[in-house]
Tab-separated table of C-alpha atoms in Angstrom:
chain	number	residue	atom	x	y	z
A	1	MET	CA	-49.154	-19.370	-1.058
A	2	ILE	CA	-46.932	-16.312	-1.265
A	3	LEU	CA	-43.462	-15.386	-1.986
A	4	TYR	CA	-42.417	-12.482	0.253
A	5	GLY	CA	-39.411	-10.278	-0.643
A	6	VAL	CA	-38.380	-9.149	2.826
A	7	GLY	CA	-36.045	-6.113	3.320
A	8	VAL	CA	-34.043	-6.498	6.501
A	9	GLY	CA	-32.227	-3.135	6.518
A	10	VAL	CA	-28.409	-2.742	6.138
A	11	GLY	CA	-26.990	-4.184	9.223
A	12	ASP	CA	-28.687	-3.185	12.450
A	13	PRO	CA	-31.209	-5.895	13.275
A	14	LEU	CA	-33.333	-3.347	15.093
A	15	ASP	CA	-33.821	-1.539	11.729
A	16	MET	CA	-36.064	-4.520	10.712
A	17	THR	CA	-39.752	-3.616	10.635
A	18	LEU	CA	-42.433	-5.271	12.682
A	19	LYS	CA	-43.873	-6.657	9.435
A	20	ALA	CA	-40.504	-8.024	8.241
A	21	VAL	CA	-40.153	-9.914	11.540
A	22	LYS	CA	-43.768	-11.113	11.501
A	23	THR	CA	-43.386	-12.275	7.828
A	24	ILE	CA	-40.174	-14.217	8.446
A	25	GLU	CA	-41.665	-15.725	11.565
A	26	SER	CA	-44.783	-16.965	9.591
A	27	CYS	CA	-42.870	-18.415	6.685
A	28	GLU	CA	-41.765	-22.038	6.880
A	29	VAL	CA	-39.020	-21.622	4.137
A	30	ILE	CA	-36.419	-18.927	3.993
A	31	ALA	CA	-34.826	-18.248	0.644
A	32	VAL	CA	-31.270	-17.014	0.795
A	33	PRO	CA	-29.401	-15.788	-2.320
A	34	LEU	CA	-25.840	-17.033	-2.445
A	35	SER	CA	-23.270	-15.171	-4.422
A	36	ALA	CA	-19.896	-16.584	-5.338
A	37	LYS	CA	-18.414	-14.773	-2.343
A	38	GLY	CA	-21.166	-15.814	-0.073
A	39	ARG	CA	-21.873	-12.177	0.708
A	40	SER	CA	-25.606	-12.524	0.358
A	41	MET	CA	-25.715	-14.478	3.618
A	42	MET	CA	-25.644	-10.975	5.243
A	43	ALA	CA	-29.427	-10.684	5.101
A	44	TYR	CA	-29.740	-14.046	6.857
A	45	ASP	CA	-27.118	-12.990	9.491
A	46	ILE	CA	-29.128	-9.883	10.199
A	47	ALA	CA	-32.472	-11.627	10.485
A	48	LYS	CA	-31.251	-14.387	12.678
A	49	GLN	CA	-30.369	-11.906	15.440
A	50	VAL	CA	-34.102	-11.149	15.823
A	51	VAL	CA	-35.980	-14.172	14.564
A	52	ASP	CA	-35.228	-17.779	15.408
A	53	LEU	CA	-34.268	-19.320	12.088
A	54	SER	CA	-32.956	-22.496	13.489
A	55	LYS	CA	-36.141	-24.449	12.665
A	56	LYS	CA	-36.666	-22.975	9.271
A	57	THR	CA	-36.040	-24.809	6.022
A	58	ILE	CA	-33.359	-22.905	4.128
A	59	LEU	CA	-33.728	-22.628	0.347
A	60	GLU	CA	-30.382	-21.667	-1.101
A	61	LEU	CA	-30.618	-19.818	-4.369
A	62	ASP	CA	-27.571	-19.693	-6.549
A	63	MET	CA	-27.473	-15.986	-7.694
A	64	PRO	CA	-23.929	-14.938	-8.507
A	65	MET	CA	-23.238	-11.278	-9.441
A	66	VAL	CA	-22.086	-11.822	-13.047
A	67	ARG	CA	-22.142	-9.339	-15.983
A	68	ASP	CA	-23.394	-11.761	-18.561
A	69	VAL	CA	-27.075	-11.064	-19.105
A	70	ASN	CA	-27.948	-14.577	-20.338
A	71	ILE	CA	-26.118	-16.372	-17.457
A	72	LEU	CA	-27.883	-14.125	-15.083
A	73	ALA	CA	-31.248	-14.790	-16.588
A	74	GLN	CA	-30.606	-18.552	-16.396
A	75	HIS	CA	-29.834	-18.194	-12.587
A	76	HIS	CA	-32.926	-16.059	-11.977
A	77	LYS	CA	-35.114	-18.564	-13.868
A	78	LYS	CA	-33.705	-21.535	-11.782
A	79	ALA	CA	-34.158	-19.561	-8.614
A	80	ALA	CA	-37.853	-18.737	-9.484
A	81	GLU	CA	-38.475	-22.332	-10.255
A	82	GLN	CA	-37.047	-23.443	-6.942
A	83	VAL	CA	-39.364	-20.950	-5.145
A	84	VAL	CA	-42.435	-22.085	-7.109
A	85	GLN	CA	-41.703	-25.663	-6.253
A	86	VAL	CA	-41.903	-24.760	-2.539
A	87	LEU	CA	-45.068	-22.634	-3.100
A	88	LYS	CA	-46.682	-25.648	-4.780
A	89	GLN	CA	-46.039	-27.674	-1.678
A	90	GLY	CA	-48.278	-25.242	0.235
A	91	LYS	CA	-45.471	-23.370	1.959
A	92	ASP	CA	-44.828	-19.601	2.013
A	93	VAL	CA	-41.371	-18.423	1.245
A	94	ALA	CA	-39.571	-15.391	2.720
A	95	PHE	CA	-36.663	-14.214	0.454
A	96	LEU	CA	-34.410	-12.155	2.647
A	97	THR	CA	-32.696	-9.244	1.033
A	98	ILE	CA	-30.453	-6.443	2.361
A	99	GLY	CA	-31.818	-2.908	2.560
A	100	ASP	CA	-35.109	-2.637	0.590
A	101	PRO	CA	-36.255	-5.159	-2.061
A	102	THR	CA	-37.024	-2.416	-4.644
A	103	VAL	CA	-33.642	-0.691	-4.516
A	104	TYR	CA	-30.882	-2.439	-6.452
A	105	SER	CA	-31.953	-5.899	-5.217
A	106	THR	CA	-31.706	-9.108	-7.154
A	107	TYR	CA	-34.931	-10.199	-5.454
A	108	ILE	CA	-37.072	-8.288	-7.982
A	109	TYR	CA	-36.058	-10.672	-10.851
A	110	VAL	CA	-37.373	-13.694	-8.940
A	111	HIS	CA	-40.481	-11.685	-7.873
A	112	LYS	CA	-41.318	-10.891	-11.567
A	113	LEU	CA	-40.755	-14.485	-12.738
A	114	VAL	CA	-42.809	-15.969	-9.886
A	115	VAL	CA	-45.724	-13.621	-10.724
A	116	GLU	CA	-45.360	-14.492	-14.458
A	117	MET	CA	-45.588	-18.167	-13.494
A	118	GLY	CA	-48.966	-17.395	-11.869
A	119	TYR	CA	-48.015	-17.149	-8.180
A	120	LYS	CA	-48.357	-14.337	-5.658
A	121	ALA	CA	-45.373	-12.325	-4.588
A	122	LYS	CA	-45.357	-9.383	-2.036
A	123	ILE	CA	-42.718	-6.893	-1.120
A	124	ILE	CA	-42.001	-6.034	2.522
A	125	SER	CA	-40.163	-2.788	2.710
A	126	GLY	CA	-36.867	-2.348	4.488
A	127	ILE	CA	-34.687	0.585	5.591
A	128	THR	CA	-32.552	1.522	2.566
A	129	SER	CA	-28.737	2.044	2.778
A	130	PHE	CA	-28.998	5.727	1.921
A	131	THR	CA	-31.465	6.738	4.535
A	132	ALA	CA	-29.604	4.705	7.059
A	133	ALA	CA	-26.364	6.403	6.060
A	134	ALA	CA	-27.940	9.804	6.347
A	135	ALA	CA	-29.204	9.023	9.744
A	136	ARG	CA	-25.679	7.916	10.810
A	137	LEU	CA	-24.297	11.171	9.450
A	138	GLY	CA	-27.071	13.222	11.235
A	139	ILE	CA	-27.966	14.947	8.016
A	140	SER	CA	-31.069	15.152	5.842
A	141	LEU	CA	-31.011	13.783	2.298
A	142	SER	CA	-33.441	16.533	1.221
A	143	GLU	CA	-35.204	19.590	2.334
A	144	LYS	CA	-37.928	21.724	0.755
A	145	GLU	CA	-37.644	21.495	-3.054
A	146	GLU	CA	-34.395	19.683	-3.245
A	147	MET	CA	-34.077	16.698	-5.546
A	148	ILE	CA	-32.388	13.411	-4.527
A	149	SER	CA	-30.370	11.396	-7.059
A	150	VAL	CA	-29.306	7.968	-6.162
A	151	ILE	CA	-26.549	6.852	-8.424
A	152	PRO	CA	-24.960	3.382	-8.638
A	153	SER	CA	-21.361	4.487	-9.040
A	154	SER	CA	-19.895	2.366	-11.652
A	155	TYR	CA	-17.513	4.509	-13.550
A	156	GLU	CA	-19.877	4.891	-16.497
A	157	THR	CA	-22.665	6.261	-14.377
A	158	LEU	CA	-20.458	8.679	-12.679
A	159	GLN	CA	-19.675	10.363	-15.993
A	160	GLU	CA	-22.823	12.391	-15.740
A	161	LEU	CA	-23.646	13.621	-12.244
A	162	PRO	CA	-26.816	15.677	-11.898
A	163	LYS	CA	-26.078	19.336	-11.346
A	164	GLN	CA	-28.728	19.935	-8.727
A	165	GLY	CA	-29.792	18.576	-5.339
A	166	THR	CA	-28.472	15.833	-3.150
A	167	LYS	CA	-26.351	13.058	-4.803
A	168	VAL	CA	-26.063	9.532	-3.270
A	169	LEU	CA	-23.243	7.390	-4.706
A	170	MET	CA	-23.841	3.775	-3.963
A	171	LYS	CA	-21.279	1.028	-3.466
A	172	THR	CA	-18.272	3.297	-4.306
A	173	GLY	CA	-15.695	1.084	-2.615
A	174	LYS	CA	-14.648	-0.692	-5.755
A	175	HIS	CA	-12.976	2.285	-7.345
A	176	MET	CA	-12.517	4.943	-4.746
A	177	GLN	CA	-9.614	6.721	-6.487
A	178	LYS	CA	-11.749	7.392	-9.539
A	179	VAL	CA	-14.710	8.562	-7.446
A	180	LYS	CA	-12.500	11.010	-5.534
A	181	GLU	CA	-10.996	12.333	-8.755
A	182	LYS	CA	-14.542	12.807	-10.137
A	183	LEU	CA	-15.666	14.612	-7.013
A	184	ARG	CA	-12.658	16.947	-7.297
A	185	GLN	CA	-13.406	17.642	-10.933
A	186	GLU	CA	-16.960	18.570	-10.157
A	187	GLY	CA	-15.915	20.712	-7.264
A	188	ILE	CA	-18.020	18.772	-4.770
A	189	TYR	CA	-15.182	16.899	-2.952
A	190	GLU	CA	-15.476	19.074	0.064
A	191	LYS	CA	-19.184	18.628	0.472
A	192	ALA	CA	-18.974	14.850	0.230
A	193	MET	CA	-19.411	12.679	3.354
A	194	MET	CA	-19.147	8.818	3.485
A	195	VAL	CA	-20.345	5.926	5.543
A	196	GLU	CA	-18.375	2.701	5.249
A	197	ARG	CA	-20.051	-0.588	6.217
A	198	CYS	CA	-23.146	1.259	7.439
A	199	GLY	CA	-24.750	-0.670	10.348
A	200	LEU	CA	-22.176	-3.484	10.144
A	201	GLU	CA	-19.205	-4.383	12.172
A	202	GLY	CA	-16.339	-2.039	11.282
A	203	GLU	CA	-18.671	0.856	10.415
A	204	VAL	CA	-16.715	4.046	9.788
A	205	ILE	CA	-18.304	7.448	9.444
A	206	HIS	CA	-16.300	9.966	7.319
A	207	LYS	CA	-17.395	13.549	7.753
A	208	SER	CA	-14.700	14.333	5.094
A	209	MET	CA	-13.361	12.360	2.135
A	210	ASP	CA	-9.823	13.064	3.455
A	211	THR	CA	-10.077	10.199	5.882
A	212	VAL	CA	-11.162	7.676	3.106
A	213	THR	CA	-8.480	5.323	1.757
A	214	ASP	CA	-8.369	3.607	-1.546
A	215	GLU	CA	-9.080	0.374	0.207
A	216	ALA	CA	-12.439	1.510	1.401
A	217	SER	CA	-15.062	-1.238	1.828
A	218	TYR	CA	-17.325	-2.238	-1.130
A	219	PHE	CA	-20.190	-1.210	1.169
A	220	SER	CA	-19.461	2.484	1.035
A	221	LEU	CA	-21.970	5.110	0.368
A	222	ILE	CA	-21.271	8.775	-0.321
A	223	ILE	CA	-23.724	11.586	0.253
A	224	ILE	CA	-23.083	14.997	-1.384
A	225	LYS	CA	-25.416	17.814	-0.284
A	226	GLU	CA	-25.587	21.023	-2.333
B	1	MET	CA	-30.562	13.248	27.328
B	2	ILE	CA	-31.383	12.746	23.695
B	3	LEU	CA	-33.790	14.043	21.045
B	4	TYR	CA	-34.762	11.181	18.792
B	5	GLY	CA	-36.161	11.898	15.324
B	6	VAL	CA	-38.254	8.716	14.778
B	7	GLY	CA	-39.618	7.801	11.299
B	8	VAL	CA	-42.838	5.801	11.622
B	9	GLY	CA	-43.324	4.957	7.915
B	10	VAL	CA	-46.157	6.245	5.750
B	11	GLY	CA	-49.221	4.614	7.250
B	12	ASP	CA	-49.040	0.903	7.969
B	13	PRO	CA	-48.016	0.769	11.673
B	14	LEU	CA	-46.298	-2.618	10.951
B	15	ASP	CA	-43.839	-0.711	8.778
B	16	MET	CA	-42.351	0.724	11.952
B	17	THR	CA	-38.965	-0.644	12.780
B	18	LEU	CA	-38.130	-2.477	16.049
B	19	LYS	CA	-35.862	0.470	16.930
B	20	ALA	CA	-38.620	2.986	16.295
B	21	VAL	CA	-40.886	1.121	18.632
B	22	LYS	CA	-38.229	0.676	21.353
B	23	THR	CA	-37.306	4.307	21.111
B	24	ILE	CA	-40.800	5.555	21.398
B	25	GLU	CA	-41.359	3.214	24.357
B	26	SER	CA	-38.326	4.492	26.214
B	27	CYS	CA	-39.063	8.173	25.834
B	28	GLU	CA	-41.221	9.934	28.358
B	29	VAL	CA	-42.007	12.765	26.040
B	30	ILE	CA	-43.439	12.547	22.564
B	31	ALA	CA	-42.977	15.620	20.361
B	32	VAL	CA	-45.657	16.011	17.712
B	33	PRO	CA	-45.489	18.640	15.058
B	34	LEU	CA	-48.735	20.345	14.517
B	35	SER	CA	-49.467	22.108	11.265
B	36	ALA	CA	-52.357	24.508	10.627
B	37	LYS	CA	-54.430	21.674	9.116
B	38	GLY	CA	-53.414	19.284	11.977
B	39	ARG	CA	-52.138	16.883	9.270
B	40	SER	CA	-48.932	16.099	11.140
B	41	MET	CA	-50.864	14.160	13.797
B	42	MET	CA	-50.584	11.352	11.253
B	43	ALA	CA	-47.261	10.253	12.698
B	44	TYR	CA	-48.832	10.090	16.114
B	45	ASP	CA	-51.861	8.206	14.934
B	46	ILE	CA	-49.631	5.636	13.222
B	47	ALA	CA	-47.436	5.026	16.334
B	48	LYS	CA	-50.352	4.823	18.772
B	49	GLN	CA	-51.528	1.623	17.037
B	50	VAL	CA	-48.345	-0.152	18.102
B	51	VAL	CA	-47.106	1.698	21.258
B	52	ASP	CA	-49.238	2.674	24.170
B	53	LEU	CA	-48.860	6.501	24.101
B	54	SER	CA	-51.674	7.215	26.661
B	55	LYS	CA	-49.229	7.691	29.538
B	56	LYS	CA	-46.749	9.762	27.522
B	57	THR	CA	-46.354	13.479	27.897
B	58	ILE	CA	-47.176	15.136	24.574
B	59	LEU	CA	-45.122	18.058	23.520
B	60	GLU	CA	-47.031	19.953	20.739
B	61	LEU	CA	-44.718	21.805	18.416
B	62	ASP	CA	-46.267	24.446	16.311
B	63	MET	CA	-44.769	23.868	12.837
B	64	PRO	CA	-46.966	25.243	10.068
B	65	MET	CA	-46.142	24.729	6.450
B	66	VAL	CA	-45.555	28.303	5.354
B	67	ARG	CA	-43.502	29.676	2.529
B	68	ASP	CA	-41.971	32.668	4.496
B	69	VAL	CA	-38.459	31.620	5.418
B	70	ASN	CA	-38.250	33.960	8.356
B	71	ILE	CA	-41.578	32.880	9.854
B	72	LEU	CA	-40.528	29.214	9.398
B	73	ALA	CA	-37.122	29.814	11.059
B	74	GLN	CA	-38.940	31.410	14.023
B	75	HIS	CA	-41.185	28.352	14.426
B	76	HIS	CA	-38.264	25.964	14.175
B	77	LYS	CA	-36.379	27.917	16.757
B	78	LYS	CA	-39.270	27.922	19.188
B	79	ALA	CA	-39.794	24.190	18.650
B	80	ALA	CA	-36.051	23.509	19.315
B	81	GLU	CA	-36.303	25.608	22.554
B	82	GLN	CA	-39.300	23.659	23.707
B	83	VAL	CA	-37.405	20.366	23.117
B	84	VAL	CA	-34.240	21.638	24.880
B	85	GLN	CA	-36.307	22.633	27.881
B	86	VAL	CA	-37.541	19.068	28.217
B	87	LEU	CA	-34.023	17.545	27.707
B	88	LYS	CA	-32.818	19.865	30.488
B	89	GLN	CA	-35.480	18.266	32.827
B	90	GLY	CA	-33.638	14.956	32.242
B	91	LYS	CA	-36.152	13.468	29.820
B	92	ASP	CA	-35.599	11.961	26.363
B	93	VAL	CA	-37.851	13.239	23.591
B	94	ALA	CA	-39.169	11.199	20.609
B	95	PHE	CA	-40.112	13.515	17.697
B	96	LEU	CA	-42.505	11.468	15.523
B	97	THR	CA	-42.323	11.989	11.842
B	98	ILE	CA	-44.008	10.394	8.726
B	99	GLY	CA	-41.802	8.289	6.547
B	100	ASP	CA	-38.068	8.768	7.163
B	101	PRO	CA	-36.681	11.755	9.141
B	102	THR	CA	-33.985	12.493	6.432
B	103	VAL	CA	-36.456	12.727	3.458
B	104	TYR	CA	-38.405	16.013	3.271
B	105	SER	CA	-39.073	16.125	6.936
B	106	THR	CA	-39.272	19.283	9.098
B	107	TYR	CA	-37.721	17.233	11.921
B	108	ILE	CA	-34.278	18.007	10.582
B	109	TYR	CA	-34.482	21.721	11.274
B	110	VAL	CA	-35.214	21.020	14.962
B	111	HIS	CA	-32.469	18.390	14.971
B	112	LYS	CA	-29.826	20.870	13.674
B	113	LEU	CA	-30.864	23.575	16.224
B	114	VAL	CA	-30.825	21.225	19.195
B	115	VAL	CA	-27.332	19.957	18.179
B	116	GLU	CA	-26.229	23.582	17.810
B	117	MET	CA	-27.479	24.360	21.266
B	118	GLY	CA	-25.119	21.570	22.586
B	119	TYR	CA	-27.530	18.648	23.022
B	120	LYS	CA	-27.641	15.207	21.491
B	121	ALA	CA	-29.953	14.201	18.646
B	122	LYS	CA	-30.302	10.894	16.788
B	123	ILE	CA	-32.176	9.893	13.776
B	124	ILE	CA	-34.132	6.583	13.769
B	125	SER	CA	-34.794	5.552	10.179
B	126	GLY	CA	-38.232	4.881	8.845
B	127	ILE	CA	-39.683	3.376	5.660
B	128	THR	CA	-39.853	6.140	3.012
B	129	SER	CA	-42.991	6.820	0.952
B	130	PHE	CA	-41.248	5.963	-2.268
B	131	THR	CA	-40.008	2.445	-1.339
B	132	ALA	CA	-43.434	1.842	0.244
B	133	ALA	CA	-45.104	2.866	-2.969
B	134	ALA	CA	-42.899	0.721	-5.114
B	135	ALA	CA	-43.700	-2.244	-2.746
B	136	ARG	CA	-47.328	-1.608	-3.225
B	137	LEU	CA	-46.952	-1.491	-6.988
B	138	GLY	CA	-44.850	-4.665	-7.000
B	139	ILE	CA	-42.032	-2.969	-8.926
B	140	SER	CA	-38.451	-2.144	-8.273
B	141	LEU	CA	-37.237	1.483	-8.225
B	142	SER	CA	-33.907	0.566	-9.704
B	143	GLU	CA	-32.028	-2.345	-11.185
B	144	LYS	CA	-28.350	-2.712	-12.146
B	145	GLU	CA	-27.022	0.758	-13.198
B	146	GLU	CA	-30.285	2.699	-13.092
B	147	MET	CA	-30.381	6.072	-11.368
B	148	ILE	CA	-33.304	6.992	-9.086
B	149	SER	CA	-34.356	10.684	-8.987
B	150	VAL	CA	-36.654	11.679	-6.209
B	151	ILE	CA	-38.364	14.923	-7.213
B	152	PRO	CA	-40.552	17.078	-4.987
B	153	SER	CA	-43.173	18.012	-7.635
B	154	SER	CA	-43.808	21.585	-7.193
B	155	TYR	CA	-44.332	23.030	-10.630
B	156	GLU	CA	-40.918	24.674	-10.722
B	157	THR	CA	-39.091	21.459	-10.062
B	158	LEU	CA	-41.053	19.626	-12.627
B	159	GLN	CA	-39.617	21.911	-15.372
B	160	GLU	CA	-36.500	19.886	-15.596
B	161	LEU	CA	-36.965	16.152	-15.341
B	162	PRO	CA	-33.859	13.950	-15.461
B	163	LYS	CA	-33.606	12.095	-18.802
B	164	GLN	CA	-32.386	8.869	-17.373
B	165	GLY	CA	-33.406	6.245	-14.821
B	166	THR	CA	-36.454	6.010	-12.598
B	167	LYS	CA	-38.296	9.260	-11.564
B	168	VAL	CA	-40.307	9.499	-8.304
B	169	LEU	CA	-42.625	12.500	-8.096
B	170	MET	CA	-43.533	13.326	-4.599
B	171	LYS	CA	-46.775	14.855	-3.355
B	172	THR	CA	-48.195	15.495	-6.803
B	173	GLY	CA	-51.780	15.782	-5.644
B	174	LYS	CA	-51.873	19.570	-5.437
B	175	HIS	CA	-51.564	20.079	-9.171
B	176	MET	CA	-52.380	16.889	-10.880
B	177	GLN	CA	-53.371	18.500	-14.112
B	178	LYS	CA	-50.057	20.079	-14.597
B	179	VAL	CA	-48.255	16.959	-13.660
B	180	LYS	CA	-50.182	14.867	-16.215
B	181	GLU	CA	-49.597	17.566	-18.940
B	182	LYS	CA	-45.805	17.385	-18.112
B	183	LEU	CA	-45.713	13.610	-18.273
B	184	ARG	CA	-47.476	13.653	-21.679
B	185	GLN	CA	-44.986	16.378	-22.914
B	186	GLU	CA	-42.076	14.229	-21.919
B	187	GLY	CA	-43.614	11.141	-23.460
B	188	ILE	CA	-43.560	9.166	-20.271
B	189	TYR	CA	-47.274	9.324	-19.403
B	190	GLU	CA	-47.779	5.725	-20.428
B	191	LYS	CA	-44.973	4.546	-18.092
B	192	ALA	CA	-46.215	6.370	-15.000
B	193	MET	CA	-47.891	4.576	-12.120
B	194	MET	CA	-49.228	6.169	-8.965
B	195	VAL	CA	-50.173	5.424	-5.413
B	196	GLU	CA	-52.629	7.609	-3.620
B	197	ARG	CA	-52.621	7.698	0.209
B	198	CYS	CA	-50.037	4.924	0.376
B	199	GLY	CA	-50.539	2.813	3.500
B	200	LEU	CA	-53.467	4.975	4.682
B	201	GLU	CA	-57.166	4.496	4.659
B	202	GLY	CA	-58.498	5.102	1.194
B	203	GLU	CA	-55.276	3.888	-0.455
B	204	VAL	CA	-55.680	3.626	-4.238
B	205	ILE	CA	-53.096	1.928	-6.578
B	206	HIS	CA	-53.085	3.320	-10.148
B	207	LYS	CA	-51.252	1.087	-12.584
B	208	SER	CA	-52.079	3.688	-15.168
B	209	MET	CA	-52.495	7.454	-14.914
B	210	ASP	CA	-55.850	7.214	-16.816
B	211	THR	CA	-57.579	6.344	-13.447
B	212	VAL	CA	-56.161	9.348	-11.677
B	213	THR	CA	-58.539	12.288	-11.224
B	214	ASP	CA	-57.643	15.918	-10.789
B	215	GLU	CA	-58.940	15.669	-7.209
B	216	ALA	CA	-56.246	13.176	-6.275
B	217	SER	CA	-55.039	13.182	-2.727
B	218	TYR	CA	-52.139	15.449	-1.618
B	219	PHE	CA	-50.428	12.278	-0.592
B	220	SER	CA	-49.917	10.959	-4.071
B	221	LEU	CA	-46.629	9.551	-5.367
B	222	ILE	CA	-45.915	8.829	-9.050
B	223	ILE	CA	-43.175	6.330	-10.209
B	224	ILE	CA	-41.998	6.376	-13.739
B	225	LYS	CA	-39.659	3.597	-14.731
B	226	GLU	CA	-37.630	3.808	-17.914
C-alpha cells in the first residue's frame, strides 16, 4: 500500500493535475492535516470541488504549526503512525496538501517517517503558489540566465536578500510593515508586486505595493523582478 | 479572443492540470514553438496523449534558441504577429509550453508582445521541472525557513552559488564536467542528486552524482539540499 502526498494547488480546483484527481479518486482514505486554526482544511476544500469525497474515510492528523521542534516531532511521529496503521489495513492514503508537497509543506515529515518505517510513499506534484501568483500577475519569474530565489519571509530570512535575479517572498502577510520597510531599504519597493489570497475567495492582485495594507492576508506572496 | 500560455508539465501527461486540458480543448488553434532542433515539439507530444489534437489547426512559430538578442527579438515579434492574426479571426490560441510558462519559457516574450498589441493573454500554470524532480527523488525542496535558489546553470551563473538553502541547477547536461567540478569546489558534491529526462522516456534518477556521466542529457536537473 502507498501513502500519496498530493498537491492540490493554491485555490483554483482546476489547477489540480489529472494525476492528483486520479490518485485521490483511487484512495479509500484521505488524510487531512488539521492545524489549531483549522486552516489546513483548505486542501480538502479545494479537492472536494472536483472529486467526490463524501464516501471517503477521513483521517484527521493533528499537525499544529508550533515553533517547538520537539513538540512538532511528536506530532509528526503520531501522524505517521496513524497513516501506517491505515496502510497496514491494506488501504492507500492520499494526504492532501496546498500547493506542491515539496515546497514548505508539512507533508514531507510524514513522508520521511512512513518511508523510514518501511512503507512506500509517493509525491504527486501540484501547482506552487509562486508560479500561480506569477500567472495571475501575467509576468514571468525568470528569463534567460536569471536566478529565482524563493524566500520564506520571516523577519530573520529577510535580513539577507539575494542581490540578483527574481525574489519571491512567501507568506508575507504576518509582518507587512517590516517587509515594506525592507523593500524600501533595498531600493526594490517600486519593482515589487503582490498577490493576496491567490486563487482563493477574496483574491487581490497588487501591481504596486502602494495598495497593500498592513492587514494583508497571511496568504500573500510578493514577486520582485530585477 | 485570448492567447493562452499553457504549461503542460515536464513529460508525464497526467501532470497536466484540469485547466490546461480544458483550455487546450477549447482552443481551435494550437501554437507550437519550433526550435532548430525541433525540441519544442515536446509540449505538443505531451498534450496529444491527453487531448485529441488531430482536428486542431497547428500554428508553427519559428523560435530558435539563439544568443543574438536582435535575431531573437525578430523571431518573437514575428511569432506574436502570427498569433494576433489568428486572434483577429476570432479564434483563441493555446501556446503549449514545457513545464510552467513563467519559468524560463520563451512563451513570455510572445505574451508580452501580444498584450502590447492590445490583445488579451492568460497564463495557465503547469508543473515545473524542479518540483517534478523533487517528487521523483522523494525529497522536499524546502522546509521551515529554508530558501530555494533556482539557477540556470550556464557556466557564468555557476560562478556564484548562494551559500544558504536549497539549490536547483537547471539544464546542467550541456557541461556536466564543469558542474561536477564546481560542486566539488563548493564542498556540496556529496549532497547533490540529479534527475535526467524527468518524466520522459529514458528518465534516470541519480541519488548520487557518482552515477552521472559527462554525456548526461540536456534535460538534467540537480538538487542540492543543505
